[in-house]
XYZ file of C-alpha atoms in Angstrom:
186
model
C 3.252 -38.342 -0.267
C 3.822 -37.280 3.408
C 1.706 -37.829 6.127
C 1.783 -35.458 8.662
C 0.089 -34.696 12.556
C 0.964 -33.727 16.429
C -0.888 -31.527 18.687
C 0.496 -27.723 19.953
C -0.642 -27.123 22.576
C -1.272 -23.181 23.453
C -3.693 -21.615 25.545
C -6.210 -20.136 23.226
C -8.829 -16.914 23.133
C -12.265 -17.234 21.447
C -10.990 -15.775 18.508
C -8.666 -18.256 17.394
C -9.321 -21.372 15.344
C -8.145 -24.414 15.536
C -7.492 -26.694 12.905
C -6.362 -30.467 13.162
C -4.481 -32.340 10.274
C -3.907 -35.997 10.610
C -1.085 -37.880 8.723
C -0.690 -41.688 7.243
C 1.893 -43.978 8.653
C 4.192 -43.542 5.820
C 5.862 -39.883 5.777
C 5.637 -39.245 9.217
C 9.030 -40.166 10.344
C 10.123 -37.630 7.516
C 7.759 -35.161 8.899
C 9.043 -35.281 12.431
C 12.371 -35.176 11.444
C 12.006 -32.074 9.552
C 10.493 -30.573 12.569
C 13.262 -31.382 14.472
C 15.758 -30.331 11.756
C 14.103 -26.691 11.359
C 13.799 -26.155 15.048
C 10.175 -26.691 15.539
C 8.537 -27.496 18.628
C 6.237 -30.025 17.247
C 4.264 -31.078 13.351
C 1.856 -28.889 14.586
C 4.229 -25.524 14.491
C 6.029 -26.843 11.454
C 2.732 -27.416 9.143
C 1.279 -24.100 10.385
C 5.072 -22.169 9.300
C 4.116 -24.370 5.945
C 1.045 -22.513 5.114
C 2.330 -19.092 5.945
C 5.861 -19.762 3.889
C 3.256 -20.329 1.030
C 1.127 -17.861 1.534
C 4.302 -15.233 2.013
C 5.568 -16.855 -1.646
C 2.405 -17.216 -4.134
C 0.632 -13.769 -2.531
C 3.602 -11.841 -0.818
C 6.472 -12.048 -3.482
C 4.941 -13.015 -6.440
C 1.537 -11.040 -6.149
C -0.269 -14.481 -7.417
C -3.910 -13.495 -7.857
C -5.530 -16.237 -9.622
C -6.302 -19.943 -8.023
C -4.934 -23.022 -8.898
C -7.537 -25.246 -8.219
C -6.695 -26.806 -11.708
C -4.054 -28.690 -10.472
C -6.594 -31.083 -8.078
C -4.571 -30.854 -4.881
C -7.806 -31.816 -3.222
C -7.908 -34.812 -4.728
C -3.921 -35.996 -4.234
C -3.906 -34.164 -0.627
C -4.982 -36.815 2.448
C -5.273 -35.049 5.720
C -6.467 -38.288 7.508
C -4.478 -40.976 9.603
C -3.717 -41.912 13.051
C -1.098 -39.386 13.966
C -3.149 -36.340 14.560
C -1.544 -32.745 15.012
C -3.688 -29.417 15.945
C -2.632 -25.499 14.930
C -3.862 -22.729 16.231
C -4.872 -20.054 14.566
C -5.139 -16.132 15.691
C -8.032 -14.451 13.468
C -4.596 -12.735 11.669
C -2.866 -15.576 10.926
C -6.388 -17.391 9.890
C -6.216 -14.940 6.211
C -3.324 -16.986 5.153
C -4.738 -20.188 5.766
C -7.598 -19.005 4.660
C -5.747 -17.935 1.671
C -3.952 -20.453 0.914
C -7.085 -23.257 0.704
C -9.013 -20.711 -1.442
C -6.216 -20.904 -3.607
C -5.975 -24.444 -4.194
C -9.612 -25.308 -3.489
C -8.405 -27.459 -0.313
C -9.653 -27.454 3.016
C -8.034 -25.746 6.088
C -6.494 -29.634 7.557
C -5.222 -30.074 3.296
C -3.649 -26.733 3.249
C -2.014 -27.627 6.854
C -0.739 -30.753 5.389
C 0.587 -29.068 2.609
C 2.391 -26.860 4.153
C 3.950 -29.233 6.017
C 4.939 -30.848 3.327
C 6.246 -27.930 1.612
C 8.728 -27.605 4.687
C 9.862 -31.345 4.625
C 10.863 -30.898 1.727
C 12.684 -27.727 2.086
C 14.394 -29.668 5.400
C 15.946 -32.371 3.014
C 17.093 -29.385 0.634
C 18.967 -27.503 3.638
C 20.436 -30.974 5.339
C 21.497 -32.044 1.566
C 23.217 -28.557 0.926
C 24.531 -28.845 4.576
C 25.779 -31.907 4.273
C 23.756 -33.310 7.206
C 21.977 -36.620 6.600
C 18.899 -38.016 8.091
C 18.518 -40.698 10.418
C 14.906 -41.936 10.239
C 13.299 -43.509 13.029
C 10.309 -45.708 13.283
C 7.032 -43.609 13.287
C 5.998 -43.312 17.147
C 3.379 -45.152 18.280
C -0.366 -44.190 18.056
C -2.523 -44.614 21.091
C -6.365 -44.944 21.289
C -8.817 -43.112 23.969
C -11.600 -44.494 24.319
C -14.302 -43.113 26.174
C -14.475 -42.926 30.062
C -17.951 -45.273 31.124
C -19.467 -44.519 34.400
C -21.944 -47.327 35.673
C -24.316 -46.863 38.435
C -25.964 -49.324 40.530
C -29.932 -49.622 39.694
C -32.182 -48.314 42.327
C -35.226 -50.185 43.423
C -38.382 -48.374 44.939
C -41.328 -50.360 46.462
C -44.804 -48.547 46.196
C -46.063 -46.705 49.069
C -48.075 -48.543 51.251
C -51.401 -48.216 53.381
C -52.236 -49.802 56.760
C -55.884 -49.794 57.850
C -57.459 -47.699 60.261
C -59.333 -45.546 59.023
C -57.077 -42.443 60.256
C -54.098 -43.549 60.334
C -51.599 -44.005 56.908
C -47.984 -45.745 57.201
C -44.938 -44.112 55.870
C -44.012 -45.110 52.211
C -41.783 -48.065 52.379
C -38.745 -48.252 49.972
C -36.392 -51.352 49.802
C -32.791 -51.024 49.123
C -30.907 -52.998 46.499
C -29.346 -55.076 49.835
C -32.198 -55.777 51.111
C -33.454 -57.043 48.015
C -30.347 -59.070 47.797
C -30.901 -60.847 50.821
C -34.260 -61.632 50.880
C -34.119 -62.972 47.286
C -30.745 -64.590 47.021
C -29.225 -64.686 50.332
């Protein structure tokens, strides 16, 4: 099975939907050749031209009607893995994705996989017919964000105090971390 996932990135309106399909280790050299091979500007363009070739086939040209959820694509499809691509979706474009997990009883990230599946395998059909051959390379490497921590320095406050004569009241007095530094350990 392929594995499949990088990000497009396109500005987007409020409208739109994104969708994010990640891919296993294994497949996704295949997946970014194809790209390459059908002129794609990333997985996330070629899995999104996946869905709509299938939706354009089963609804367009053959006027398919009836799901196939009987054939448990949901089941055989993994959209998870640590090469993540994103689509974007206008609200138009959405019906065929839309469409096209209905049809199989997948989710949206499934049907993007599947699609881009779909094409990979159409890519080795066009380079074998072409006579072009594919050079695999290693799957690129996967990098991990972690979370930006911000630390601050605690903040110490003394209690107000109160000096004696009957009229007269001190200002609060508030020690600083340094101050409490020094007179403690310095």
């Amino acid at each position: 099975m392929l594995a499949a996932g990088l990000t497009a990135f396109t500005s987007t309106s409020n409208a739109d939907t994104q969708v994010e399909t990640s891919y296993a280790t294994s497949g996704i050299s295949d997946l970014i050749w194809a790209t390459e091979h059908l002129g794609y500007d990333s997985p996330a363009d070629l899995q999104k031209a996946g869905v709509q070739v299938i939706h354009y086939i089963l609804a367009g040209l053959s006027g398919m009607t009836d799901d196939e959820c009987s054939l448990g694509l949901g089941s055989i499809i993994d959209a998870s893995g640590p090469y993540t691509y994103t689509s974007t979706w206008t609200a138009d474009e959405e019906a065929a994705l839309d469409w096209v997990a209905d049809h199989y009883c997948i989710t949206t990230a499934q049907a993007q996989s599947y699609g881009g599946t779909i094409l990979t395998f159409f890519a080795g059909l066009d380079a074998g017919e072409n006579g072009t051959t594919a050079v695999r390379r290693d799957p690129p490497a996967t990098t991990t964000t972690a979370a930006p921590t911000t630390t601050a320095a605690p903040t110490t406050t003394a209690a107000p105090t109160t000096t004696a004569a009957p009229t007269t009241t001190a200002a609060p007095t508030t020690t600083a971390a340094p101050a409490l530094y020094d007179r403690f350990m310095g």
